[in-house]
Coordinates of C-alpha atoms and ligand atoms in Angstrom, one line a residue:
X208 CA 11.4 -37.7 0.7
X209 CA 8.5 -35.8 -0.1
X210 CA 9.0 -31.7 -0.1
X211 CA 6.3 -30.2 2.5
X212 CA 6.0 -26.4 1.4
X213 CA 7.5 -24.0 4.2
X214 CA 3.9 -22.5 4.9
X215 CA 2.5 -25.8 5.9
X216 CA 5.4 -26.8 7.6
X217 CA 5.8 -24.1 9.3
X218 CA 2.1 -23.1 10.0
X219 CA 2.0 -22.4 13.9
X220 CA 0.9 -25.2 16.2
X221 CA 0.1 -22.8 19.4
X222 CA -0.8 -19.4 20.4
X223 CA 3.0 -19.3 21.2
X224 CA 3.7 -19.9 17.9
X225 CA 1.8 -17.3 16.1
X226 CA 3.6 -14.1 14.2
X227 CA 1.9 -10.7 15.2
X228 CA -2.1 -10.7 15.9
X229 CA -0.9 -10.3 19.8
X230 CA -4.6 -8.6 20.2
X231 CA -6.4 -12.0 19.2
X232 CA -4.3 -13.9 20.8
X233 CA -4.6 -12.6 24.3
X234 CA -8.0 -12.2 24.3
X235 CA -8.9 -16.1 23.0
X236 CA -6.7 -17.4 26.0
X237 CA -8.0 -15.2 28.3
X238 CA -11.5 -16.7 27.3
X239 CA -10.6 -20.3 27.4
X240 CA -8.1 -19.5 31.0
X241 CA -11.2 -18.2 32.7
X242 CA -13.8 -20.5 30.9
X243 CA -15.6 -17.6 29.3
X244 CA -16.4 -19.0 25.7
X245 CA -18.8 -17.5 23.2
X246 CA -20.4 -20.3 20.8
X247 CA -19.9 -18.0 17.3
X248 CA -16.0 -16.2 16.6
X249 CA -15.4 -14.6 13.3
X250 CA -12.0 -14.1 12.3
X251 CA -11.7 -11.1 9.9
X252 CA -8.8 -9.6 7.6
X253 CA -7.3 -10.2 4.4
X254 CA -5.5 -13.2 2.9
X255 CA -2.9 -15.1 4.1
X256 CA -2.4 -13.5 7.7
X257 CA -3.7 -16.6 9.8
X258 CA -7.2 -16.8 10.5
X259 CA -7.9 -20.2 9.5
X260 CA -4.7 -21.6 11.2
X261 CA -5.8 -19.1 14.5
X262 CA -9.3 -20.7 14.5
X263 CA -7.7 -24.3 14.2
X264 CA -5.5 -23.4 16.8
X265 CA -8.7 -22.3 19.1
X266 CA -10.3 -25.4 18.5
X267 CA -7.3 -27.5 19.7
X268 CA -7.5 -25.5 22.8
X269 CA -11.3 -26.5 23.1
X270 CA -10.4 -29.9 22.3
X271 CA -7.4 -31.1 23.8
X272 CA -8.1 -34.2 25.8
X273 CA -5.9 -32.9 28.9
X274 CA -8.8 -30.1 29.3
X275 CA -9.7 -26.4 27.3
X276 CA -6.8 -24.7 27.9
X277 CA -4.7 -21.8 25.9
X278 CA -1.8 -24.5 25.9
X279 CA -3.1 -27.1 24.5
X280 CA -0.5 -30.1 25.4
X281 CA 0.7 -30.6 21.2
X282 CA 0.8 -35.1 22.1
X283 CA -2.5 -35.9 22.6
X284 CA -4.7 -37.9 20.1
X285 CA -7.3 -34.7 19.4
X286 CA -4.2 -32.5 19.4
X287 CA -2.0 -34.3 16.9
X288 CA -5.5 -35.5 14.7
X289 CA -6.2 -31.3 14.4
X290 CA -2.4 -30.7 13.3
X291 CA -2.7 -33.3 10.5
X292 CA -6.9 -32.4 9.6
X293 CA -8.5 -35.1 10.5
X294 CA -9.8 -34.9 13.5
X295 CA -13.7 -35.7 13.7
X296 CA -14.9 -32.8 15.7
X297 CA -13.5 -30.2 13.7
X298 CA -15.9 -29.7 10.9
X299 CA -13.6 -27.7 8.3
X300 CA -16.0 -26.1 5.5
X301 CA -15.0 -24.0 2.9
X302 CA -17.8 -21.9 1.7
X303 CA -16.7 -21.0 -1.4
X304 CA -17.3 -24.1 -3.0
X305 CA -20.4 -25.0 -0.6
X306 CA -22.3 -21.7 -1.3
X307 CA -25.9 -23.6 -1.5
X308 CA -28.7 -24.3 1.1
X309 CA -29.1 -27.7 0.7
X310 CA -25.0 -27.8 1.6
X311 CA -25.8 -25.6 4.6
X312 CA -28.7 -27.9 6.2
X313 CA -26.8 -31.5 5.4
X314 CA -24.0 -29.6 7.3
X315 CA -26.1 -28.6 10.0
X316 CA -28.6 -31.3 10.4
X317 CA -26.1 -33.3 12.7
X318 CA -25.5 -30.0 14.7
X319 CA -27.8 -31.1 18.0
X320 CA -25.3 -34.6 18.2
X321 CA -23.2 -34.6 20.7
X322 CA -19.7 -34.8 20.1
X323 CA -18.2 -37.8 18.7
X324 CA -14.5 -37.6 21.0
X325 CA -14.0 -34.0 22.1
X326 CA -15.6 -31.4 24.1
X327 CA -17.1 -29.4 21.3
X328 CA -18.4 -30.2 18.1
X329 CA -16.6 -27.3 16.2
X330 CA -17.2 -25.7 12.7
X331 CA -15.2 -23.9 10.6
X332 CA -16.3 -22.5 8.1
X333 CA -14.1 -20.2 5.6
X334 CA -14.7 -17.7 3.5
X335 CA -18.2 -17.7 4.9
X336 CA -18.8 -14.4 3.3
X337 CA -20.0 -16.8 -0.1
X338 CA -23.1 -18.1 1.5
X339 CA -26.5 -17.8 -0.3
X340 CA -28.9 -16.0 1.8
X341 CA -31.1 -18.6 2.3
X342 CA -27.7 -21.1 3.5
X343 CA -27.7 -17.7 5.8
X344 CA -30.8 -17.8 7.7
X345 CA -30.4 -21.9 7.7
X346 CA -27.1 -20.8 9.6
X347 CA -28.5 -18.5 11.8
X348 CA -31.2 -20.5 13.2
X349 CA -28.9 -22.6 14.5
X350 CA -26.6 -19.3 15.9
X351 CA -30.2 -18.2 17.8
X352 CA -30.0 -21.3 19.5
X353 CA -26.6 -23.5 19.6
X354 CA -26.5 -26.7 22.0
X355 CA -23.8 -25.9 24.1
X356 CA -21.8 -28.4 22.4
X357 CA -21.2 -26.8 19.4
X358 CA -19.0 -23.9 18.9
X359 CA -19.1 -21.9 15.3
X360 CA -15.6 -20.4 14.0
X361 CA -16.4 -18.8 11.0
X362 CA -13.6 -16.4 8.5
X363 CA -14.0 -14.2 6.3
X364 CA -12.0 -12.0 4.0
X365 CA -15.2 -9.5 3.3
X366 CA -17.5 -9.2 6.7
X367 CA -19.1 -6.2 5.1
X368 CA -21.0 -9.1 3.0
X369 CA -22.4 -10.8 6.2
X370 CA -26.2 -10.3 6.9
X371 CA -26.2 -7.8 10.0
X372 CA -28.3 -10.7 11.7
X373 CA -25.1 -13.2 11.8
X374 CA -22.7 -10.3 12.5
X375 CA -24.2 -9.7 16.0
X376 CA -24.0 -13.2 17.5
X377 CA -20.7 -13.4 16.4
X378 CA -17.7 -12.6 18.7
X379 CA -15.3 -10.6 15.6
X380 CA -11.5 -10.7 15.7
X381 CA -10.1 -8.4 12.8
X382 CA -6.4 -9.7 12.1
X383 CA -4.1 -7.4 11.2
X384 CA -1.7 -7.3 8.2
X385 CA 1.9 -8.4 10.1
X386 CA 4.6 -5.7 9.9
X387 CA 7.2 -5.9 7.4
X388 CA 9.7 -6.4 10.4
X389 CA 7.8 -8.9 11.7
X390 CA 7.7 -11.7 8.5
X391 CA 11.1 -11.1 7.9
X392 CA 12.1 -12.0 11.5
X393 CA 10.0 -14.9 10.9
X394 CA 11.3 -15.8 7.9
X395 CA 15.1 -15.1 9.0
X396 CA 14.4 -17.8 11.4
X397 CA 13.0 -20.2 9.2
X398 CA 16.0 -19.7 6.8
X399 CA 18.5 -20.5 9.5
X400 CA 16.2 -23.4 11.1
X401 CA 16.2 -24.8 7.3
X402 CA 20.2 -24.2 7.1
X403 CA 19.7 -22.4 3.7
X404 CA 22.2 -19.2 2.9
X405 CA 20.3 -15.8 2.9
X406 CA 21.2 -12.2 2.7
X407 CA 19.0 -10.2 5.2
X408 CA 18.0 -7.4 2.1
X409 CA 16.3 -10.7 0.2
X410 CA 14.3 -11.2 2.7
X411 CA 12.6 -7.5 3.2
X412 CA 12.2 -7.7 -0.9
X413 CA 10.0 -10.8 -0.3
X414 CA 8.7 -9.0 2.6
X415 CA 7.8 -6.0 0.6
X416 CA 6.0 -7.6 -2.2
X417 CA 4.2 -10.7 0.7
X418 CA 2.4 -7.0 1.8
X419 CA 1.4 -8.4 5.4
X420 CA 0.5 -12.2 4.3
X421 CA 2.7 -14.4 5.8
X422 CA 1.3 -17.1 3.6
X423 CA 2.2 -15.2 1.0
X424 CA 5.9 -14.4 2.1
X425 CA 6.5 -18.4 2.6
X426 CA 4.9 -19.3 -0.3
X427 CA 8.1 -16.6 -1.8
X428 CA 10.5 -18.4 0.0
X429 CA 10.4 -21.6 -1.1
X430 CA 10.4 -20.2 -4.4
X431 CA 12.8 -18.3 -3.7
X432 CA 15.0 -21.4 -2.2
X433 CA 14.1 -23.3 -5.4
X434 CA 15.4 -20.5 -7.8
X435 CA 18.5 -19.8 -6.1
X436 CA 19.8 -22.7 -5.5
X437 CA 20.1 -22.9 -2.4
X438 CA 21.2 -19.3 -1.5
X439 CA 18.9 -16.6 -1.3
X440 CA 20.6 -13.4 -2.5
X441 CA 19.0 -10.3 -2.8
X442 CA 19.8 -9.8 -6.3
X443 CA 18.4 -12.8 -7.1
X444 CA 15.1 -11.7 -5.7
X445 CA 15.3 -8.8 -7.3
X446 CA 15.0 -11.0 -10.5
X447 CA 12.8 -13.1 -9.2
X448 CA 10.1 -10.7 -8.2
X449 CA 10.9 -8.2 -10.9
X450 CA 11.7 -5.7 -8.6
X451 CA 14.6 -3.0 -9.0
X452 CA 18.0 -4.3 -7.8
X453 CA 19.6 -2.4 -4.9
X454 CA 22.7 -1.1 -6.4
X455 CA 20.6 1.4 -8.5
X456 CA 18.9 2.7 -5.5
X457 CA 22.3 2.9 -4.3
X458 CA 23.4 5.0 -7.5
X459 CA 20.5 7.0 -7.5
X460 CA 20.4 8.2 -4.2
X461 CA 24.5 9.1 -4.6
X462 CA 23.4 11.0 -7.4
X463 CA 21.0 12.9 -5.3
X464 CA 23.5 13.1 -3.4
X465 CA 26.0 14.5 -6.2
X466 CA 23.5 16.7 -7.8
X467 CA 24.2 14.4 -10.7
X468 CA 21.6 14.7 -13.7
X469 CA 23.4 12.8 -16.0
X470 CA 24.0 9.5 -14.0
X471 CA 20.3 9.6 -13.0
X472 CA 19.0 9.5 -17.0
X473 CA 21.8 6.7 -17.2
X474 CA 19.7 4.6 -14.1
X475 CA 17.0 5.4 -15.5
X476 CA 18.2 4.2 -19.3
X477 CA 19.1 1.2 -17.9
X478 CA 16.0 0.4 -15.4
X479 CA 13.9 0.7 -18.6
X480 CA 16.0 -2.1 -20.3
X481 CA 15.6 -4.2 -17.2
X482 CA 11.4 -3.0 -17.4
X483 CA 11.5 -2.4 -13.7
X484 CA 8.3 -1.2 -11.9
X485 CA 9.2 2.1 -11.7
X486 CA 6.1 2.9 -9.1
X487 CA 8.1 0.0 -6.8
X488 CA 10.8 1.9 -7.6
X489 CA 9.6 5.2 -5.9
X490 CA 8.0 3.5 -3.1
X491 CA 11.5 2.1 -2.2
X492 CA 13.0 5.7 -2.6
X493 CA 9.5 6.9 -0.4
X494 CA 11.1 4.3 2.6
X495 CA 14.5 5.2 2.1
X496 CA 14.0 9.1 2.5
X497 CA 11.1 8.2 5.5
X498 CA 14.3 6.1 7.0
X499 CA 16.8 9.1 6.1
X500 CA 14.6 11.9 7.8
X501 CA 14.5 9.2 11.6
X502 CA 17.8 8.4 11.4
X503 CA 18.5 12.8 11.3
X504 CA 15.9 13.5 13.8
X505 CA 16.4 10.1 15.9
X506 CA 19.6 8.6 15.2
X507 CA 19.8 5.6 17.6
X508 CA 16.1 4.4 16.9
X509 CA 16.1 0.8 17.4
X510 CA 13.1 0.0 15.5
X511 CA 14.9 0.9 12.4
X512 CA 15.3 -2.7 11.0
X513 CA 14.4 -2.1 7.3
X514 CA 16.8 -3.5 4.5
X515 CA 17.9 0.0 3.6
X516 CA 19.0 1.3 6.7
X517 CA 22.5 1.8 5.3
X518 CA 21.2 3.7 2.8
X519 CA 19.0 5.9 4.4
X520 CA 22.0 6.4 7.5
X521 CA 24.5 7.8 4.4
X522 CA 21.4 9.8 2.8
X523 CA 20.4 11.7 6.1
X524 CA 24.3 12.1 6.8
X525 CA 25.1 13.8 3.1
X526 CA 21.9 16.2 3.0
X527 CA 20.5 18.4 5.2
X528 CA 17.1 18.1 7.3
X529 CA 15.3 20.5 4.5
X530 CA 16.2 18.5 1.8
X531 CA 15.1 15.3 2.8
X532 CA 11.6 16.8 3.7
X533 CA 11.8 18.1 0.2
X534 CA 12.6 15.1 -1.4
X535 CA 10.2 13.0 0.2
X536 CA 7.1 15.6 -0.8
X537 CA 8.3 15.4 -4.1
X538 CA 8.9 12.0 -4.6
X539 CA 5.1 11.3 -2.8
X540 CA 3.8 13.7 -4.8
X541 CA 5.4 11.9 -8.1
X542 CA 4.3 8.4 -6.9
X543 CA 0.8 10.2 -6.6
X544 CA 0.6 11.4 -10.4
X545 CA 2.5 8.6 -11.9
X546 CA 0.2 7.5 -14.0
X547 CA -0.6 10.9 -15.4
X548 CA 2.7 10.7 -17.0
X549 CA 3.3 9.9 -20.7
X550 CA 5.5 6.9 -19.5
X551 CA 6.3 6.1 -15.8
X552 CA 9.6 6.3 -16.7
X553 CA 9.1 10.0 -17.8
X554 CA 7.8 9.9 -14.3
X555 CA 10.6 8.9 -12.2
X556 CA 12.9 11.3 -14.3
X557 CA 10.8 14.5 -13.6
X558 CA 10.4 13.1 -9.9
X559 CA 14.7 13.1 -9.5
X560 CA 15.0 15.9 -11.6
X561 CA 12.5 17.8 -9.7
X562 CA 14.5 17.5 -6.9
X563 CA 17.4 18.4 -7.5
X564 CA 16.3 21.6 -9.5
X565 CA 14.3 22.6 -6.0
X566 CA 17.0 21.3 -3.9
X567 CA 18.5 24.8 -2.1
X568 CA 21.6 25.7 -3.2
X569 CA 24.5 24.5 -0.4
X570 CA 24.6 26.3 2.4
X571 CA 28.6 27.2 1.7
X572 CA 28.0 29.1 -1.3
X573 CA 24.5 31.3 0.2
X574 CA 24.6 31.3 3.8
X575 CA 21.9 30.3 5.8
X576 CA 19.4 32.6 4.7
X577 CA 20.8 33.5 1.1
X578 CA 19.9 29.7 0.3
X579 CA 15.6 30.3 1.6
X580 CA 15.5 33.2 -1.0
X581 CA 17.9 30.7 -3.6
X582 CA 14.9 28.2 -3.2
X583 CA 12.5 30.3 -4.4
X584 CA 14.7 31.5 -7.3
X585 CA 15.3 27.8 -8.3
X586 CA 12.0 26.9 -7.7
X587 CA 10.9 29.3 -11.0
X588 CA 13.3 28.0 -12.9
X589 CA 13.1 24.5 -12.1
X590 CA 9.3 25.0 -14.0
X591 CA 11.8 26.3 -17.4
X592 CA 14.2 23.5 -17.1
X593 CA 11.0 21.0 -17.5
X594 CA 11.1 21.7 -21.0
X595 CA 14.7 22.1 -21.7
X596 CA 16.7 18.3 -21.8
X597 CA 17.5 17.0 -18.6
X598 CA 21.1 17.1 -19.3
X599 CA 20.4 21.4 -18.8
X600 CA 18.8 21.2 -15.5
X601 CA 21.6 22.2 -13.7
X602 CA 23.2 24.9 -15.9
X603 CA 19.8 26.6 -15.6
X604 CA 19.9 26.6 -11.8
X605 CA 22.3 30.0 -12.0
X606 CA 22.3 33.6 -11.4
X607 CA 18.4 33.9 -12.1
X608 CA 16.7 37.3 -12.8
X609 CA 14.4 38.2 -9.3
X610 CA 11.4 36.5 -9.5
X611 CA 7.9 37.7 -11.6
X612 CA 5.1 36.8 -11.4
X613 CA 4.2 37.2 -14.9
X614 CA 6.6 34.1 -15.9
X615 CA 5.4 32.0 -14.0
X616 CA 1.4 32.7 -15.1
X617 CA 1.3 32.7 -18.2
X618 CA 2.3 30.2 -20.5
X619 CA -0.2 27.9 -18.9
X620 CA 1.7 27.3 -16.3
X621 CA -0.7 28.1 -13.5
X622 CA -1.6 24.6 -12.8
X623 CA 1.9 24.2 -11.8
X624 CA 1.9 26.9 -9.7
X625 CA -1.4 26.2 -7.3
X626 CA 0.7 22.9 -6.8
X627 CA 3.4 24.4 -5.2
X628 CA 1.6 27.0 -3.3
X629 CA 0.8 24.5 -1.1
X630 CA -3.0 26.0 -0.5
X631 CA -6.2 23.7 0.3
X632 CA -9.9 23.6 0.6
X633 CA -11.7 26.4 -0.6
X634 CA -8.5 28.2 -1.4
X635 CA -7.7 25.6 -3.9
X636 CA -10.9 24.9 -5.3
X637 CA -11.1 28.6 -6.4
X638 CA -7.4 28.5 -8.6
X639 CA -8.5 25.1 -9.8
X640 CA -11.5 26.8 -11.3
X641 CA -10.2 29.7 -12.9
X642 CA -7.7 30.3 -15.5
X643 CA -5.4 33.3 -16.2
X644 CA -6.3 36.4 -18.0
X645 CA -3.5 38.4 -17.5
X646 CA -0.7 38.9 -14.9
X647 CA 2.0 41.5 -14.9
X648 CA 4.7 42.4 -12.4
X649 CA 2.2 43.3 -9.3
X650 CA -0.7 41.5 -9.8
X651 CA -2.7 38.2 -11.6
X652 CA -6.3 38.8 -12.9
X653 CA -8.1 35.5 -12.9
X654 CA -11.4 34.4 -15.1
X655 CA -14.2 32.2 -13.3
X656 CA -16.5 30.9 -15.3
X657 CA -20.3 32.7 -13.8
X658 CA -21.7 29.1 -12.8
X659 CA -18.9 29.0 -10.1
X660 CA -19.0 32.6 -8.7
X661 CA -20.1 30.8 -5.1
X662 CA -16.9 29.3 -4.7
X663 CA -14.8 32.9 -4.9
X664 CA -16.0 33.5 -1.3
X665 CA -13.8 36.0 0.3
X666 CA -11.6 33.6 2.5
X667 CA -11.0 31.6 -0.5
X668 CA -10.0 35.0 -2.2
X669 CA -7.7 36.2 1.1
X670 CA -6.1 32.4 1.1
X671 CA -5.5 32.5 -2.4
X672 CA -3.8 35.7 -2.6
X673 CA -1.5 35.2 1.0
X674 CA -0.3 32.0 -0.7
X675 CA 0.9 33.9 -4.2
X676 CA 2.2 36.7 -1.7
X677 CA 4.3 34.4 0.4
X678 CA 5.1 32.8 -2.7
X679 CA 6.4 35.6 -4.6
X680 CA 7.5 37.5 -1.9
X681 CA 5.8 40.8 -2.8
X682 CA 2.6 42.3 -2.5
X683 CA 0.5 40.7 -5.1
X684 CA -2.9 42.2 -6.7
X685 CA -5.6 39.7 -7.0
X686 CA -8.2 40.4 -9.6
X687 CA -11.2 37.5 -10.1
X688 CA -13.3 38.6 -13.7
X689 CA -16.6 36.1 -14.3
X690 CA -16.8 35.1 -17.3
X691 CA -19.6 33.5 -19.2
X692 CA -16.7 32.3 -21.9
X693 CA -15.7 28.3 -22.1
X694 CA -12.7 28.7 -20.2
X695 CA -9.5 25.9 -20.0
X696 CA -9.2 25.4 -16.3
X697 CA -6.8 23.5 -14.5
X698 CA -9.5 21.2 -13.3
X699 CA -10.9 20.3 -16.1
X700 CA -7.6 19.6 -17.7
X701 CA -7.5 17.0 -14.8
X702 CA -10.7 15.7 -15.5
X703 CA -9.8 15.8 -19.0
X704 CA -6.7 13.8 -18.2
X705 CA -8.6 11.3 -15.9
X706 CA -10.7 10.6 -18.8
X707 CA -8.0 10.1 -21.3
X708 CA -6.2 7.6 -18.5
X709 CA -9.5 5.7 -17.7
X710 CA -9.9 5.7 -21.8
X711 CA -6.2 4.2 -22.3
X712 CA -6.8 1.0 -19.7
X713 CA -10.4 0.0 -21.1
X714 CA -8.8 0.6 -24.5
X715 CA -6.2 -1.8 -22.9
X716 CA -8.0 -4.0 -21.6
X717 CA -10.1 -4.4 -24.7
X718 CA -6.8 -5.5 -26.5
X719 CA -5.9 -7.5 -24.4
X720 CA -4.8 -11.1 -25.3
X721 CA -5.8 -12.7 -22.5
X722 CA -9.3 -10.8 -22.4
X723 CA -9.3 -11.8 -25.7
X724 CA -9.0 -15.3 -25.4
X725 CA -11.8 -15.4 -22.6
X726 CA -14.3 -13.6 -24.5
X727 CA -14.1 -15.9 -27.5
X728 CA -13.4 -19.3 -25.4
X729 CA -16.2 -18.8 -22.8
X730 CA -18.2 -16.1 -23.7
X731 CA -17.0 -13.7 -21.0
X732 CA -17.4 -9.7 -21.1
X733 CA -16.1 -7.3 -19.1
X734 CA -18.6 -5.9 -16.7
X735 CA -19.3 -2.5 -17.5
X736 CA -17.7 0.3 -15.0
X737 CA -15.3 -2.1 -13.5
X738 CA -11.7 -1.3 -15.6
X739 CA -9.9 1.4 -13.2
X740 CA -6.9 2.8 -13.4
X741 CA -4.1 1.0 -11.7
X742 CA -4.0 2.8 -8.0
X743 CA -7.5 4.2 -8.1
Ligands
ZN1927 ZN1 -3.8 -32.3 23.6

């Protein structure tokens, strides 16, 4: 017996039967219940959420021969000839591979016959977006003016490339992406209904990488069925789609948990060998602390489904409210700059390591407010520890001298420091543009270069130096020199290091095998400007 791949078989046959897009739903059967039809829908949203198999669904309704109806009756002729494609009044085109004018008229020239069988002559017409402009206006003629038998359902992955002209006489539906939740209940159910073995995390890892597309998620499954044999574990999936198997999210997060420096440089020894994506990587730990911080605040929350749940219930039990807070800045804050990292996995070391070197010391050994003042203490000499070897993080974490301000300026680490003052706008647009002259034990003197002097308004001044005041915990001098010197800023060294990454992935792309091979097989080049820097 022939295989039928899980997103065909299991592509919804009624409104009933549709995952998520409850908006569109309701309002097409409302429309067809109270006999309210427009003659032009557009169905927009990215791939694989359902707006081809919503529009066929529509045009059942229109056509089922027991009358338009949201519930179409599933046994009649028109009904079962839609399900299988090839019923004679549903004109499916796909525009992508029909993009000229001469296409667009044939199509259109038997638009004013009457219906062969149903009620409506219906076209769909898919990624409509690819129309010429003149296939376009031959379109939208017929939009100006449709018989009344003819109803137009037209989808689109990119409506910002529809002429204004079409947009208007169309009725638009934007489809949303389907929750995470949502496809794996969906695919839970298929699993069952199929009788295959699963374990609920495989499913939120195929989840996870499906993004929203439930095409996408059961096109994973039956790959998934077919390279497990017949049951899905999550460790399989793991090595399926590459991703970073549980039980090193489980021993990293217990040595968050432990303080443990050491076991976290073994994960991360190891997750190189495996060449996990360590950006996934974060983003799972990003979920897991997100999960940690509602089950603290919200601990019987019943829309906590996610695959970690267990997890995030023993993280948000072992540390306190403060420190998952803390750890989820940071780890956002490393997913942000990952790719200003030598290596990504240099990355996700300073990102754990970070944390536990700002993590406040336990609230046995400080008391409640010893351990606010503690933070700050750590926080200085978490910034040495970067350059010591990881294994020394936590011996440096003792009995550290009161904090001065003059450590932490100069040696260039400034740009460090407006990081973690936590200031924006103007406020941080003026220590971006300066760099340090000097700094002693009361005060900072900054140089701006001349060209910039309107950005050293006064509120940026007063921000500025109420941030390194709360930050130091002292009154703090703050003196701003102009300068007509070439002076190393930290925004130019980000600028600089922009540069340098969007130099790296054209020089990457340039070697490139693959790119390679297509320049010298067909001729192709890489357009000018379009190479960017993965998460840009
Ligand atoms: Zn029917």
């Amino acid at each position: 017996m022939s295989y039928q791949a899980l997103a065909r078989k299991w592509r919804p046959k009624n409104f009933a039967e549709v995952v998520g897009q409850v908006h569109v739903v309701k309002a097409l059967s409302n429309a067809l219940d109270q006999q309210r039809l427009h003659h032009a829908y557009l169905f927009t949203g990215t791939r694989g959420i359902g707006k081809t198999t919503l529009a066929r669904i529509f045009a059942k309704c229109l056509n089922c021969e027991k009358g338009a109806s949201a519930n179409p009756c599933g046994v009649c002729s028109a009904c079962q000839e839609i399900d299988e494609g090839r019923y004679i009044d549903l004109i499916e085109v796909d525009a992508a591979s029909r993009t000229k004018v001469e296409d667009t008229r044939e199509l259109l020239d038997n638009v004013q016959y009457s219906p062969t069988r149903g009620h409506f002559k219906v076209y769909l017409i898919d990624e409509v977006h690819m129309l010429s402009g003149h296939s376009f206006n031959a379109l939208l003629k017929t939009l100006e003016e449709p018989p009344l038998h003819v109803k137009f359902l037209l989808a689109t992955t990119d409506p910002q490339k529809l002429p204004m002209t079409v947009l208007s006489r169309c009725l638009q539906f934007n489809l949303k992406k389907l929750p995470e939740d949502a496809v794996v209940q969906q695919l839970e159910s298929i699993m069952l209904a199929e009788d295959v073995a699963f374990e609920r995390p495989a499913l939120y890892s195929i989840a996870r990488v499906a993004d929203g597309s439930m095409r996408d998620a059961l096109s994973l499954l039956d790959q998934a069925i077919a390279y497990s044999k017949e049951n899905v574990t999550d460790s399989a999936m793991h090595e399926m789609l590459g991703t970073v198997p549980r039980e090193y999210m489980q021993k990293l997060v217990q040595a968050l948990i432990d303080e443990n420096a050491a076991e976290i440089m073994r994960c991360s020894h190891e997750l190189a060998q495996l060449s996990a994506d360590f950006g996934s990587l974060l983003d799972d730990l990003i979920d897991i602390l997100h999960q940690a911080a509602i089950s603290q605040a919200v601990p019987d929350a019943e829309s906590r489904l996610g695959s970690d749940v267990e997890l995030a219930n023993k993280l948000g039990k072992q540390l306190s409210a403060e420190d998952v807070q803390l750890f989820y800045q940071i780890a956002l804050l490393g997913r942000r700059d990952l790719y200003l990292y030598t290596s990504q996995q240099s990355a996700l070391e300073m990102t754990l390591l970070r944390m536990l070197a700002f993590r406040p010391a336990s609230r046995e050994q400080t008391g409640q407010e010893g351990s606010v003042v503690r933070n700050k203490v750590i926080s200085r000499d978490a910034q040495d520890s970067r350059e010591s070897a990881p294994g020394d993080v936590q011996d440096s974490r003792e009995s550290a001298p009161a904090s001065k301000i003059d450590d932490l300026v100069k040696n260039g680490r400034w740009p460090e420091l407006i990081d973690q003052l936590g200031i924006q706008g103007s406020a941080h647009s003026l220590a971006s543009s300066c760099s340090v002259q000097s700094a002693s034990g009361e005060g900072v003197v900054l140089n701006l270069a001349e060209q910039h002097e309107g950005i050293a308004i006064p509120n940026a001044r007063r921000k500025l130096q109420e941030a390194l005041q709360a930050y130091f915990n002292q009154n703090v001098k703050l003196e701003i020199k102009l300068t007509n010197q070439d002076i190393d800023t930290p925004a130019k060294k980000k600028t600089r290091a922009m540069e340098e990454r969007q130099s790296l992935v054209e020089k990457q792309v340039e070697e490139d095998e693959v790119v390679k091979a297509f320049r010298s097989s067909f001729g192709a080049e890489v357009v000018a400007g379009s190479v960017k820097p993965i998460g840009e």
